[in-house]
mmCIF file of C-alpha atoms and ligand atoms in Angstrom:
data_model
loop_
_atom_site.group_PDB
_atom_site.id
_atom_site.type_symbol
_atom_site.label_atom_id
_atom_site.label_comp_id
_atom_site.label_asym_id
_atom_site.label_seq_id
_atom_site.Cartn_x
_atom_site.Cartn_y
_atom_site.Cartn_z
ATOM 1 C CA UNK A 176 86.846 112.090 82.990
ATOM 2 C CA UNK A 177 84.724 109.387 84.592
ATOM 3 C CA UNK A 178 80.976 109.072 84.826
ATOM 4 C CA UNK A 179 79.171 109.844 88.059
ATOM 5 C CA UNK A 180 78.165 106.183 88.309
ATOM 6 C CA UNK A 181 81.775 104.952 88.134
ATOM 7 C CA UNK A 182 82.950 107.652 90.527
ATOM 8 C CA UNK A 183 80.298 106.639 93.065
ATOM 9 C CA UNK A 184 81.161 102.945 92.701
ATOM 10 C CA UNK A 185 84.882 103.632 93.174
ATOM 11 C CA UNK A 186 84.222 105.813 96.219
ATOM 12 C CA UNK A 187 82.099 103.021 97.664
ATOM 13 C CA UNK A 188 84.883 100.514 97.035
ATOM 14 C CA UNK A 189 87.396 102.930 98.585
ATOM 15 C CA UNK A 190 85.268 102.906 101.720
ATOM 16 C CA UNK A 191 85.015 99.089 101.604
ATOM 17 C CA UNK A 192 88.807 98.760 101.437
ATOM 18 C CA UNK A 193 89.202 101.080 104.435
ATOM 19 C CA UNK A 194 86.615 98.951 106.221
ATOM 20 C CA UNK A 195 88.614 95.808 105.296
ATOM 21 C CA UNK A 196 91.687 97.400 106.844
ATOM 22 C CA UNK A 197 89.711 98.183 110.013
ATOM 23 C CA UNK A 198 88.212 94.684 110.071
ATOM 24 C CA UNK A 199 91.618 92.987 109.881
ATOM 25 C CA UNK A 200 93.104 95.381 112.420
ATOM 26 C CA UNK A 201 90.299 94.356 114.767
ATOM 27 C CA UNK A 202 91.282 90.702 114.237
ATOM 28 C CA UNK A 203 94.897 91.658 114.936
ATOM 29 C CA UNK A 204 93.830 93.298 118.205
ATOM 30 C CA UNK A 205 91.813 90.191 119.114
ATOM 31 C CA UNK A 206 94.845 87.932 118.653
ATOM 32 C CA UNK A 207 97.079 90.362 120.581
ATOM 33 C CA UNK A 208 94.648 90.029 123.478
ATOM 34 C CA UNK A 209 95.005 86.229 123.234
ATOM 35 C CA UNK A 210 98.841 86.450 123.179
ATOM 36 C CA UNK A 211 99.004 84.884 119.712
ATOM 37 C CA UNK A 212 101.467 87.402 118.347
ATOM 38 C CA UNK A 213 102.120 85.579 115.061
ATOM 39 C CA UNK A 214 98.415 85.671 114.196
ATOM 40 C CA UNK A 215 98.298 89.318 115.314
ATOM 41 C CA UNK A 216 101.226 90.099 113.006
ATOM 42 C CA UNK A 217 99.593 88.411 110.014
ATOM 43 C CA UNK A 218 96.383 90.407 110.405
ATOM 44 C CA UNK A 219 98.265 93.640 110.984
ATOM 45 C CA UNK A 220 100.140 93.155 107.704
ATOM 46 C CA UNK A 221 96.802 92.330 106.055
ATOM 47 C CA UNK A 222 95.281 95.538 107.457
ATOM 48 C CA UNK A 223 98.161 97.536 105.952
ATOM 49 C CA UNK A 224 97.633 95.823 102.598
ATOM 50 C CA UNK A 225 93.973 96.800 102.636
ATOM 51 C CA UNK A 226 94.942 100.406 103.396
ATOM 52 C CA UNK A 227 97.235 100.251 100.347
ATOM 53 C CA UNK A 228 94.322 98.930 98.227
ATOM 54 C CA UNK A 229 92.215 101.886 99.363
ATOM 55 C CA UNK A 230 94.954 104.364 98.478
ATOM 56 C CA UNK A 231 95.349 102.805 95.027
ATOM 57 C CA UNK A 232 91.691 103.673 94.375
ATOM 58 C CA UNK A 233 92.124 107.108 95.999
ATOM 59 C CA UNK A 234 95.004 107.942 93.610
ATOM 60 C CA UNK A 235 93.207 106.541 90.575
ATOM 61 C CA UNK A 236 90.083 108.643 91.150
ATOM 62 C CA UNK A 237 92.218 111.810 91.012
ATOM 63 C CA UNK A 238 94.268 110.563 88.058
ATOM 64 C CA UNK A 239 91.147 110.388 85.940
ATOM 65 C CA UNK A 240 89.807 113.761 87.043
ATOM 66 C CA UNK A 241 87.282 112.478 89.559
ATOM 67 C CA UNK A 242 86.621 113.456 93.124
ATOM 68 C CA UNK A 243 87.261 111.416 96.262
ATOM 69 C CA UNK A 244 84.376 111.427 98.712
ATOM 70 C CA UNK A 245 85.287 109.841 102.017
ATOM 71 C CA UNK A 246 82.430 108.259 103.893
ATOM 72 C CA UNK A 247 81.917 106.978 107.410
ATOM 73 C CA UNK A 248 83.701 103.684 108.099
ATOM 74 C CA UNK A 249 81.453 101.223 109.896
ATOM 75 C CA UNK A 250 82.773 99.729 113.134
ATOM 76 C CA UNK A 251 84.071 96.172 112.703
ATOM 77 C CA UNK A 252 83.262 93.104 114.786
ATOM 78 C CA UNK A 253 85.568 93.086 117.818
ATOM 79 C CA UNK A 254 85.107 89.624 119.318
ATOM 80 C CA UNK A 255 84.911 86.077 118.027
ATOM 81 C CA UNK A 256 83.662 82.795 119.512
ATOM 82 C CA UNK A 257 86.740 80.898 118.376
ATOM 83 C CA UNK A 258 90.015 81.375 116.492
ATOM 84 C CA UNK A 259 88.518 79.326 113.673
ATOM 85 C CA UNK A 260 85.626 81.784 113.348
ATOM 86 C CA UNK A 261 88.097 84.596 112.575
ATOM 87 C CA UNK A 262 89.364 82.643 109.577
ATOM 88 C CA UNK A 263 85.839 81.762 108.457
ATOM 89 C CA UNK A 264 84.991 85.484 108.557
ATOM 90 C CA UNK A 265 88.148 86.332 106.614
ATOM 91 C CA UNK A 266 87.341 83.926 103.790
ATOM 92 C CA UNK A 267 83.731 85.063 103.650
ATOM 93 C CA UNK A 268 84.827 88.700 103.638
ATOM 94 C CA UNK A 269 87.249 88.228 100.740
ATOM 95 C CA UNK A 270 84.527 86.504 98.714
ATOM 96 C CA UNK A 271 82.333 89.573 99.259
ATOM 97 C CA UNK A 272 85.152 91.887 98.155
ATOM 98 C CA UNK A 273 85.640 89.842 94.973
ATOM 99 C CA UNK A 274 81.926 90.140 94.237
ATOM 100 C CA UNK A 275 81.974 93.886 94.646
ATOM 101 C CA UNK A 276 85.106 94.287 92.440
ATOM 102 C CA UNK A 277 83.362 92.207 89.764
ATOM 103 C CA UNK A 278 80.270 94.407 89.996
ATOM 104 C CA UNK A 279 82.314 97.574 89.398
ATOM 105 C CA UNK A 280 84.038 95.834 86.516
ATOM 106 C CA UNK A 281 80.649 94.973 84.975
ATOM 107 C CA UNK A 282 79.628 98.599 85.379
ATOM 108 C CA UNK A 283 82.873 99.832 83.777
ATOM 109 C CA UNK A 284 82.247 97.511 80.799
ATOM 110 C CA UNK A 285 78.694 98.753 80.427
ATOM 111 C CA UNK A 286 79.875 102.380 80.580
ATOM 112 C CA UNK A 287 82.616 101.598 78.019
ATOM 113 C CA UNK A 288 85.135 102.975 80.528
ATOM 114 C CA UNK A 289 88.251 101.167 79.276
ATOM 115 C CA UNK A 290 90.607 102.954 81.671
ATOM 116 C CA UNK A 291 88.652 101.716 84.691
ATOM 117 C CA UNK A 292 88.363 98.214 83.211
ATOM 118 C CA UNK A 293 92.153 98.229 82.885
ATOM 119 C CA UNK A 294 92.663 99.658 86.390
ATOM 120 C CA UNK A 295 90.448 96.991 87.949
ATOM 121 C CA UNK A 296 92.430 94.110 86.411
ATOM 122 C CA UNK A 297 95.003 94.475 89.194
ATOM 123 C CA UNK A 298 92.229 94.022 91.776
ATOM 124 C CA UNK A 299 90.847 90.983 89.947
ATOM 125 C CA UNK A 300 94.249 89.249 90.183
ATOM 126 C CA UNK A 301 94.754 90.409 93.745
ATOM 127 C CA UNK A 302 91.391 88.927 94.765
ATOM 128 C CA UNK A 303 92.348 85.534 93.334
ATOM 129 C CA UNK A 304 95.371 85.598 95.644
ATOM 130 C CA UNK A 305 93.473 86.979 98.630
ATOM 131 C CA UNK A 306 90.762 84.338 98.395
ATOM 132 C CA UNK A 307 93.280 81.521 97.922
ATOM 133 C CA UNK A 308 95.306 82.613 100.964
ATOM 134 C CA UNK A 309 92.191 83.040 103.115
ATOM 135 C CA UNK A 310 91.009 79.571 102.113
ATOM 136 C CA UNK A 311 94.415 77.980 102.827
ATOM 137 C CA UNK A 312 94.542 79.591 106.263
ATOM 138 C CA UNK A 313 91.003 78.414 106.987
ATOM 139 C CA UNK A 314 91.864 74.842 105.960
ATOM 140 C CA UNK A 315 94.919 74.873 108.231
ATOM 141 C CA UNK A 316 92.787 76.068 111.144
ATOM 142 C CA UNK A 317 90.246 73.309 110.481
ATOM 143 C CA UNK A 318 93.054 70.720 110.495
ATOM 144 C CA UNK A 319 94.497 72.104 113.723
ATOM 145 C CA UNK A 320 91.278 71.416 115.635
ATOM 146 C CA UNK A 321 92.090 71.371 119.359
ATOM 147 C CA UNK A 322 95.839 70.816 119.003
ATOM 148 C CA UNK A 323 97.709 73.506 120.950
ATOM 149 C CA UNK A 324 101.036 72.381 119.463
ATOM 150 C CA UNK A 325 99.772 72.828 115.901
ATOM 151 C CA UNK A 326 98.263 76.191 116.828
ATOM 152 C CA UNK A 327 101.622 77.450 118.088
ATOM 153 C CA UNK A 328 103.317 76.165 114.932
ATOM 154 C CA UNK A 329 100.905 78.123 112.768
ATOM 155 C CA UNK A 330 101.396 81.150 115.016
ATOM 156 C CA UNK A 331 105.113 80.948 114.295
ATOM 157 C CA UNK A 332 104.480 80.628 110.547
ATOM 158 C CA UNK A 333 102.097 83.589 110.432
ATOM 159 C CA UNK A 334 104.534 85.623 112.507
ATOM 160 C CA UNK A 335 107.031 85.539 109.656
ATOM 161 C CA UNK A 336 104.776 87.462 107.260
ATOM 162 C CA UNK A 337 106.334 90.761 106.282
ATOM 163 C CA UNK A 338 104.885 93.723 104.445
ATOM 164 C CA UNK A 339 105.335 93.333 100.711
ATOM 165 C CA UNK A 340 106.497 96.466 98.894
ATOM 166 C CA UNK A 341 103.675 98.536 97.368
HETATM 167 FE FE1 FEO B 461 91.311 94.648 99.343
HETATM 168 FE FE2 FEO B 461 91.324 91.892 100.781
HETATM 169 O O1 FEO B 461 90.556 93.002 99.523
#
């Protein structure tokens, strides 16, 4: 059994992961509209990964005898001033997600909820990867500047991303 506090925090994080999925899908749609299909692919795969993160939390809440409470998902941003801005938003967003995972972890420690501490370790490692990838992509975009040729090369690279198995 989990405490009400932990259950609420996990339900909030579940909602945040669904929002992340929506946010990245919105970026995918944006790149589709700009005919950058490699970028669109990368963000679509990312959106699916975020959905998988949400479902991991969904399953865990039931495993420990809690109750899932789905909440309204806020509408994501749908337009950007530049391609670079999308990658700035992505990096900033992942930093926020890391912060919120760490806050739940602090709460789980204070509640002496060892099962949830253990469960969240996967998310801690995942966030290290997510932040590193977001930062690398941002750096590449900064290097690209106004070069169309480099942009198309990155589009090709991002187009090769495939869904990793759950
Ligand atoms: Fe589920 Fe990208 O954090």
